Amino acid sequence: SCLCGSAPCLLCGCCPSAKNSTISRLLFTFFLFLGTLVSIIMIIPGVEKELHKLPGFCEGSGSVLGVQPHLNCGSFLGHKAVYRVGFAMAAFFALFAMLMVCVRSSKDPRAALQNGFWFFKFLALVGITVGAFYIPDGAFTSVWFYFGVVGSFLFILIQLVLLIDFAHSWSQLWLRNASESSAKGWYAALCTVTFIFYAASIAAVALLYVYYTKPQGCTEGKALISINLILCLIVSVVSILPKIQEAQPHSGLLQASLITLYTIYVTWSALANVPTQSCNPTLLVRNSTSTSSATATEPPTAWWDAPSIVGLVIFILCTLFISLRSSDHPQVNKLMLTEGSGEGAGPGPGEAERGEHRAYDNEQDGVSYNYTFFHLCLLLAALYIMMTLTNWYRPDESLQELRSPWTAVWVKICSSWVGLLLYLWTLVAPLLLPDRDFS
């Protein structure tokens, strides 16, 4: 039963009684994190240098497909490996998304495939990953880059929905605790956290102006920072307007400060992809010429920048959020197609009395989350982490250099604007649609 049952026995033995649906989501998320770990290992300089030994993986390395012996692709091996691991994870979750279409309850035979056979799923993922490394190079990396851009944009929107929901839930929880306990400490905590978020945002904006703009030139950077700063000020003011407060008593500066801080982070991440060295001090330059002429004493080129590390942390938190938590807001549960908080069946008959630690089926009457949508979220997450680990760079037409395209800049900036519009909509929707319940 450990290999094929509804949940692995180790989890059942070590954890308290849990819903079968929760364990399934956690294990699929573990597969995603495992693929992320493999991708991280692939771009470690020591490992990257050994990837040329894979047959046919590096064009021009003297291997089976070495048709361009003058081309040194050593500096791109980690980049290409991450793309192939990302393709394998995306294909794996796309397969399950198609297989689980219209599954309504655990009585559907396909539900057993969703909640069991974990050993064979792992073998399938490994097999797809190994096969992905035999994809001919050609135009694969260039074409898959655009798939990654689209998927990453959609996942950033999912992150923004979760962040907005988290901000509203956080504020409501603390305000409810303050009203129930009549303690001023909760209000002080709200004010303190809000002040910290705004102070961090102001400091970040100042640093962006210092490092990513110049007195002469860098017009794009100045414009993008200024526009997002003005938009953040607008949503902050709107959040405390009397009519907004009347329609949504829980609306306040805590949510606006968190959204502002995230918007400034996305702006920073976008500016880190500006392909102009004079306006982007964190621009990473990697080309085959510099790699071939580098001596053994030179340090390896840094491949991760600070925005990528922060993005990786946010990716992990949001993915766990998708796997574990249901929203306090019915509208978000409808959007994310998850069960409402506090709903779902309890432990099976007699399990609580016997104190058994096992997973119980809570989906006999209906699934507690949409299987297909969950796998699509993980598919988009796989594309997002693929782009994050490669800094959204892609090879140029000559395949001699990795460049940061303007495409990455505008995708990130547009996602920040969409996020601010989403948050603004949560504020004004009760006024524009008074007949609907936004409680």
Coordinates of C-alpha atoms in Angstrom, one line a residue:
S1 CA 0.0 0.0 0.0
C2 CA 3.0 2.3 0.4
L3 CA 3.6 2.3 -3.3
C4 CA 0.1 2.1 -4.7
G5 CA -2.3 3.0 -1.9
S6 CA -4.3 6.2 -1.4
A7 CA -1.4 7.8 0.6
P8 CA 2.1 6.7 1.5
C9 CA 2.4 4.9 4.8
L10 CA 5.2 7.1 6.1
L11 CA 3.0 10.2 6.0
C12 CA 0.1 8.3 7.6
G13 CA 2.3 7.0 10.4
C14 CA 4.0 10.3 11.2
C15 CA 1.2 12.8 10.8
P16 CA -2.2 13.1 12.5
S17 CA -5.3 12.1 10.7
A18 CA -5.5 14.1 7.5
K19 CA -7.7 14.5 4.5
N20 CA -6.7 12.4 1.6
S21 CA -7.1 15.5 -0.7
T22 CA -4.6 17.4 1.4
I23 CA -2.0 14.7 1.3
S24 CA -2.4 14.3 -2.5
R25 CA -1.8 18.1 -3.0
L26 CA 1.2 18.0 -0.7
L27 CA 2.8 15.1 -2.6
F28 CA 2.2 16.7 -6.0
T29 CA 3.8 19.8 -4.6
F30 CA 6.7 17.8 -3.4
F31 CA 7.2 16.5 -6.9
L32 CA 7.3 20.2 -8.1
F33 CA 9.8 21.1 -5.3
L34 CA 11.9 18.0 -6.2
G35 CA 12.1 19.2 -9.9
T36 CA 13.0 22.7 -8.6
L37 CA 15.9 21.2 -6.5
V38 CA 17.2 19.3 -9.6
S39 CA 17.1 22.5 -11.6
I40 CA 19.0 24.4 -8.9
I41 CA 21.6 21.6 -8.9
M42 CA 21.9 21.8 -12.7
I43 CA 23.0 25.5 -12.6
I44 CA 25.7 25.0 -10.0
P45 CA 29.0 25.8 -11.8
G46 CA 30.6 22.5 -10.9
V47 CA 27.7 20.4 -12.1
E48 CA 27.1 22.6 -15.2
K49 CA 30.6 21.9 -16.4
E50 CA 29.9 18.2 -16.4
L51 CA 26.7 18.3 -18.4
H52 CA 28.6 18.2 -21.7
K53 CA 29.2 14.5 -21.0
L54 CA 25.6 13.8 -21.7
P55 CA 25.3 12.4 -25.2
G56 CA 24.0 14.9 -27.7
F57 CA 23.1 17.5 -25.1
C58 CA 25.8 20.1 -26.0
E59 CA 26.1 21.0 -29.6
G60 CA 29.7 21.4 -30.6
S61 CA 31.1 19.5 -27.6
G62 CA 32.3 16.6 -29.7
S63 CA 29.4 14.4 -28.8
V64 CA 27.0 12.5 -31.0
L65 CA 25.2 15.6 -32.3
G66 CA 28.4 17.8 -32.5
V67 CA 27.8 19.4 -35.9
Q68 CA 29.3 22.8 -34.9
P69 CA 32.7 22.0 -33.5
H70 CA 33.6 25.8 -33.3
L71 CA 30.7 26.5 -31.0
N72 CA 31.4 26.4 -27.2
C73 CA 28.1 26.0 -25.4
G74 CA 29.6 25.3 -22.0
S75 CA 28.2 28.5 -20.5
F76 CA 24.7 27.6 -21.6
L77 CA 24.5 24.0 -20.4
G78 CA 22.9 24.8 -17.0
H79 CA 20.4 27.1 -18.8
K80 CA 19.4 24.4 -21.3
A81 CA 19.2 21.8 -18.5
V82 CA 16.8 24.0 -16.5
Y83 CA 14.6 24.4 -19.6
R84 CA 14.4 20.6 -20.1
V85 CA 13.6 19.9 -16.4
G86 CA 10.9 22.7 -16.6
F87 CA 9.5 21.1 -19.8
A88 CA 9.4 17.7 -18.1
M89 CA 7.5 19.0 -15.0
A90 CA 5.1 21.0 -17.2
A91 CA 4.4 17.9 -19.4
F92 CA 3.8 15.8 -16.3
F93 CA 1.3 18.2 -14.8
A94 CA -0.3 18.8 -18.2
L95 CA -0.8 15.1 -18.5
F96 CA -2.6 14.9 -15.2
A97 CA -4.6 18.0 -15.9
M98 CA -6.0 16.3 -19.0
L99 CA -6.6 13.0 -17.3
M100 CA -8.5 14.5 -14.4
V101 CA -11.0 16.6 -16.4
C102 CA -14.5 16.4 -15.0
V103 CA -13.7 14.2 -12.0
R104 CA -16.6 14.9 -9.6
S105 CA -15.9 12.6 -6.6
S106 CA -13.5 9.9 -5.4
K107 CA -16.0 7.3 -6.8
D108 CA -14.6 8.1 -10.2
P109 CA -12.0 5.5 -11.2
R110 CA -9.6 8.3 -12.2
A111 CA -9.6 9.7 -8.6
A112 CA -7.6 6.6 -7.5
L113 CA -4.9 7.7 -10.0
Q114 CA -5.0 11.2 -8.5
N115 CA -4.7 10.0 -4.9
G116 CA -2.5 6.9 -5.3
F117 CA 0.2 5.1 -7.3
W118 CA 2.8 7.5 -6.1
F119 CA 5.8 5.3 -6.8
F120 CA 4.7 4.9 -10.5
K121 CA 4.0 8.7 -10.7
F122 CA 7.6 9.3 -9.6
L123 CA 8.9 6.8 -12.2
A124 CA 6.8 8.6 -14.9
L125 CA 8.2 12.0 -13.9
V126 CA 11.8 10.6 -13.9
G127 CA 11.2 9.0 -17.3
I128 CA 9.8 12.2 -18.8
T129 CA 12.7 14.2 -17.4
V130 CA 15.3 11.8 -18.9
G131 CA 13.5 11.9 -22.2
A132 CA 13.5 15.7 -22.2
F133 CA 17.3 15.7 -22.2
Y134 CA 17.2 14.0 -25.6
I135 CA 15.2 16.7 -27.2
P136 CA 17.2 18.0 -30.2
D137 CA 18.5 21.5 -29.4
G138 CA 17.6 23.4 -32.6
A139 CA 14.9 26.0 -31.8
F140 CA 13.6 24.3 -28.6
T141 CA 15.1 26.8 -26.2
S142 CA 14.0 29.8 -28.1
V143 CA 10.4 28.5 -28.6
W144 CA 10.0 27.2 -25.0
F145 CA 11.1 30.6 -23.7
Y146 CA 7.9 32.1 -24.9
F147 CA 5.8 29.3 -23.4
G148 CA 7.7 30.1 -20.1
V149 CA 6.9 33.8 -20.5
V150 CA 3.2 33.3 -20.9
G151 CA 3.0 30.7 -18.1
S152 CA 5.0 32.9 -15.7
F153 CA 2.8 35.8 -16.4
L154 CA -0.3 33.8 -15.5
F155 CA 1.3 32.4 -12.4
I156 CA 2.3 35.9 -11.3
L157 CA -1.4 36.8 -11.5
I158 CA -2.3 33.8 -9.3
Q159 CA 0.4 35.0 -6.8
L160 CA -1.3 38.4 -6.8
V161 CA -4.7 36.9 -6.1
L162 CA -3.3 34.9 -3.2
L163 CA -1.5 37.9 -1.9
I164 CA -4.5 40.2 -2.0
D165 CA -6.6 37.5 -0.3
F166 CA -3.9 37.0 2.3
A167 CA -3.7 40.7 3.0
H168 CA -7.5 41.0 3.5
S169 CA -7.6 37.9 5.7
W170 CA -4.7 39.2 7.8
S171 CA -6.3 42.5 8.4
Q172 CA -9.7 41.0 9.2
L173 CA -8.1 38.5 11.7
W174 CA -6.2 41.2 13.7
L175 CA -9.2 43.6 13.7
R176 CA -11.5 40.8 14.9
N177 CA -9.0 39.9 17.7
A178 CA -8.8 43.6 18.6
S179 CA -12.6 44.0 18.8
E180 CA -13.2 40.7 20.7
S181 CA -10.4 41.2 23.3
S182 CA -10.7 45.0 23.6
A183 CA -6.9 45.1 23.6
K184 CA -5.1 48.0 22.0
G185 CA -2.0 45.8 21.3
W186 CA -3.6 44.4 18.1
Y187 CA -4.1 48.0 16.8
A188 CA -0.5 48.8 17.7
A189 CA 0.7 45.7 15.9
L190 CA -1.4 46.7 12.8
C191 CA 0.2 50.2 12.8
T192 CA 3.7 48.8 13.4
V193 CA 3.5 46.2 10.5
T194 CA 2.0 48.8 8.2
F195 CA 4.7 51.3 9.0
I196 CA 7.4 48.7 8.4
F197 CA 6.0 47.8 5.0
Y198 CA 5.7 51.4 3.9
A199 CA 9.2 52.2 5.2
A200 CA 10.6 49.3 3.4
S201 CA 8.8 50.3 0.2
I202 CA 10.1 53.9 0.4
A203 CA 13.7 52.7 1.0
A204 CA 13.4 50.3 -1.9
V205 CA 12.1 53.0 -4.2
A206 CA 15.0 55.2 -3.2
L207 CA 17.5 52.4 -3.9
L208 CA 15.9 51.7 -7.3
Y209 CA 16.4 55.4 -8.3
V210 CA 20.0 55.3 -7.0
Y211 CA 21.1 52.0 -8.7
Y212 CA 18.9 51.6 -11.7
T213 CA 18.8 55.2 -13.0
K214 CA 21.3 57.8 -14.1
P215 CA 21.0 61.6 -14.1
Q216 CA 21.5 61.4 -17.9
G217 CA 19.5 58.6 -19.7
C218 CA 17.8 55.5 -18.3
T219 CA 14.5 57.1 -19.1
E220 CA 12.6 53.8 -19.1
G221 CA 13.7 53.0 -15.6
K222 CA 12.8 56.4 -14.2
A223 CA 9.4 56.2 -15.9
L224 CA 8.6 52.7 -14.6
I225 CA 9.6 53.4 -11.0
S226 CA 7.7 56.7 -11.0
I227 CA 4.5 55.2 -12.6
N228 CA 4.4 52.3 -10.1
L229 CA 5.1 54.7 -7.2
I230 CA 2.2 56.9 -8.2
L231 CA -0.1 53.9 -8.6
C232 CA 0.8 52.6 -5.2
L233 CA 0.0 56.1 -3.7
I234 CA -3.4 56.0 -5.5
V235 CA -4.5 52.6 -4.1
S236 CA -3.2 53.6 -0.6
V237 CA -5.4 56.7 -0.6
V238 CA -8.4 54.9 -2.1
S239 CA -8.2 52.2 0.6
I240 CA -8.9 54.7 3.4
L241 CA -11.6 56.8 1.7
P242 CA -14.7 57.2 3.8
K243 CA -17.0 55.5 1.2
I244 CA -14.6 52.6 0.8
Q245 CA -14.4 52.2 4.6
E246 CA -18.2 52.3 4.9
A247 CA -18.6 49.6 2.3
Q248 CA -15.6 47.5 3.6
P249 CA -14.9 48.2 7.2
H250 CA -11.9 45.9 7.2
S251 CA -10.2 47.7 4.3
G252 CA -7.2 49.7 5.4
L253 CA -3.5 50.5 5.0
L254 CA -2.2 47.1 6.0
Q255 CA -3.4 45.5 2.8
A256 CA -2.3 48.6 0.7
S257 CA 1.2 48.5 2.3
L258 CA 1.6 44.8 1.5
I259 CA 0.5 45.3 -2.1
T260 CA 2.8 48.3 -2.4
L261 CA 5.8 46.3 -1.1
Y262 CA 5.1 43.5 -3.5
T263 CA 4.7 45.9 -6.4
I264 CA 8.0 47.5 -5.7
Y265 CA 9.6 44.0 -5.6
V266 CA 8.1 43.2 -9.1
T267 CA 9.4 46.6 -10.3
W268 CA 12.9 45.7 -9.0
S269 CA 12.7 42.3 -10.7
A270 CA 11.7 44.0 -14.0
L271 CA 14.5 46.6 -13.8
A272 CA 17.0 43.7 -13.1
N273 CA 16.1 42.5 -16.6
V274 CA 16.7 45.8 -18.4
P275 CA 19.3 44.8 -21.1
T276 CA 21.3 48.0 -20.8
Q277 CA 24.5 47.6 -18.7
S278 CA 24.7 51.3 -17.7
C279 CA 21.1 51.3 -16.3
N280 CA 21.3 47.8 -14.8
P281 CA 24.3 47.1 -12.5
T282 CA 22.9 43.6 -11.8
L283 CA 22.8 42.6 -15.5
L284 CA 24.5 39.2 -15.9
V285 CA 26.6 38.7 -19.1
R286 CA 27.3 35.2 -20.2
N287 CA 28.8 34.3 -23.6
S288 CA 30.7 31.5 -25.0
T289 CA 33.7 33.7 -25.9
S290 CA 34.3 34.8 -22.3
T291 CA 33.8 31.2 -21.1
S292 CA 36.4 29.8 -23.5
S293 CA 38.9 32.5 -22.7
A294 CA 38.4 32.4 -19.0
T295 CA 41.3 31.1 -16.9
A296 CA 41.0 28.5 -14.2
T297 CA 41.8 31.1 -11.5
E298 CA 38.9 33.4 -12.4
P299 CA 35.8 33.0 -10.3
P300 CA 32.7 31.5 -11.9
T301 CA 30.2 33.9 -13.3
A302 CA 27.4 34.6 -10.8
W303 CA 24.1 33.3 -12.2
W304 CA 21.6 34.2 -9.6
D305 CA 20.7 37.7 -8.7
A306 CA 18.9 38.9 -5.6
P307 CA 15.4 39.3 -7.3
S308 CA 15.6 35.6 -8.3
I309 CA 16.3 34.5 -4.8
V310 CA 13.3 36.6 -3.5
G311 CA 11.2 35.2 -6.3
L312 CA 12.1 31.7 -5.3
V313 CA 11.0 32.3 -1.7
I314 CA 7.7 33.8 -2.9
F315 CA 7.2 30.9 -5.3
I316 CA 7.6 28.4 -2.4
L317 CA 5.2 30.2 -0.1
C318 CA 2.5 30.6 -2.8
T319 CA 2.8 27.0 -3.9
L320 CA 2.3 25.8 -0.3
F321 CA -0.6 28.2 0.0
I322 CA -2.2 26.6 -3.1
S323 CA -1.7 23.2 -1.6
L324 CA -2.7 23.7 2.0
R325 CA -4.9 26.6 2.6
S326 CA -8.5 27.5 1.7
S327 CA -9.6 31.1 1.7
D328 CA -11.8 32.8 4.2
H329 CA -13.6 34.4 1.2
P330 CA -16.1 32.4 -0.8
Q331 CA -15.3 34.5 -3.9
V332 CA -11.6 33.4 -3.8
N333 CA -12.6 29.8 -3.2
K334 CA -14.7 30.0 -6.3
L335 CA -11.9 31.5 -8.3
M336 CA -9.3 29.0 -7.0
L337 CA -11.9 26.2 -7.1
T338 CA -11.1 25.0 -3.6
E339 CA -13.2 24.0 -0.7
G340 CA -14.3 26.6 1.8
S341 CA -12.4 26.9 5.1
G342 CA -13.8 24.6 7.8
E343 CA -15.7 22.5 5.3
G344 CA -15.0 18.9 4.4
A345 CA -15.7 15.6 6.1
G346 CA -14.3 14.7 9.4
P347 CA -12.3 11.5 10.2
G348 CA -13.9 8.3 9.3
P349 CA -16.1 6.3 11.7
G350 CA -14.2 5.3 14.9
E351 CA -10.9 6.8 13.8
A352 CA -11.0 9.5 16.3
E353 CA -11.7 7.1 19.1
R354 CA -9.0 4.7 18.1
G355 CA -6.5 7.5 17.6
E356 CA -5.4 6.1 14.2
H357 CA -3.0 8.2 12.1
R358 CA -4.2 7.8 8.6
A359 CA -5.5 9.6 5.6
Y360 CA -9.3 9.4 5.2
D361 CA -11.4 9.9 2.1
N362 CA -13.2 13.2 2.3
E363 CA -14.3 13.3 -1.3
Q364 CA -16.9 10.6 -1.6
D365 CA -19.7 13.1 -2.1
G366 CA -17.7 15.5 -4.1
V367 CA -14.1 16.6 -4.8
S368 CA -12.8 19.3 -2.3
Y369 CA -10.8 20.9 -5.1
N370 CA -10.7 20.9 -8.8
Y371 CA -8.1 18.4 -9.9
T372 CA -7.5 19.9 -13.3
F373 CA -7.2 23.4 -12.1
F374 CA -4.8 22.3 -9.4
H375 CA -2.5 20.6 -11.9
L376 CA -2.7 23.7 -14.2
C377 CA -1.5 25.8 -11.3
L378 CA 1.4 23.5 -10.7
L379 CA 2.1 23.6 -14.5
L380 CA 2.3 27.4 -14.4
A381 CA 4.4 27.2 -11.3
A382 CA 6.9 24.9 -13.1
L383 CA 7.2 27.4 -15.9
Y384 CA 7.6 30.3 -13.5
I385 CA 10.4 28.6 -11.6
M386 CA 12.1 27.7 -14.9
M387 CA 12.1 31.4 -15.9
T388 CA 13.2 32.5 -12.4
L389 CA 16.1 30.2 -12.3
T390 CA 17.3 31.3 -15.7
N391 CA 16.7 35.0 -14.9
W392 CA 14.4 35.2 -17.9
Y393 CA 17.4 35.2 -20.2
R394 CA 17.5 33.6 -23.6
P395 CA 20.2 32.9 -26.2
D396 CA 20.6 35.4 -29.0
E397 CA 20.2 34.5 -32.7
S398 CA 23.9 33.3 -33.0
L399 CA 23.6 31.1 -29.9
Q400 CA 26.8 32.7 -28.7
E401 CA 25.4 34.8 -25.8
L402 CA 22.6 34.8 -23.2
R403 CA 20.7 38.1 -23.2
S404 CA 18.0 39.6 -21.1
P405 CA 15.2 40.6 -23.5
W406 CA 12.8 43.6 -23.0
T407 CA 10.0 41.0 -23.1
A408 CA 10.8 40.0 -19.6
V409 CA 10.8 43.6 -18.4
W410 CA 7.3 44.4 -19.9
V411 CA 5.8 41.1 -18.7
K412 CA 6.8 41.8 -15.1
I413 CA 5.7 45.5 -15.3
C414 CA 2.4 44.6 -16.8
S415 CA 1.8 42.0 -14.1
S416 CA 2.4 44.6 -11.4
W417 CA -0.2 46.9 -13.1
V418 CA -2.7 44.1 -13.3
G419 CA -2.1 43.3 -9.6
L420 CA -2.8 46.9 -8.6
L421 CA -5.9 46.9 -10.7
L422 CA -7.1 43.7 -9.0
Y423 CA -6.5 45.2 -5.6
L424 CA -8.3 48.4 -6.6
W425 CA -11.2 46.3 -7.9
T426 CA -11.6 44.6 -4.5
L427 CA -11.9 48.1 -3.0
V428 CA -14.4 49.6 -5.4
A429 CA -16.5 46.5 -6.3
P430 CA -18.9 46.8 -3.4
L431 CA -19.7 50.4 -4.5
L432 CA -20.1 49.6 -8.1
L433 CA -22.1 46.4 -7.5
P434 CA -24.2 47.1 -4.4
D435 CA -26.5 44.2 -5.1
R436 CA -23.8 41.6 -4.6
D437 CA -22.5 40.2 -1.3
F438 CA -18.8 41.1 -0.8
S439 CA -18.8 40.4 3.0

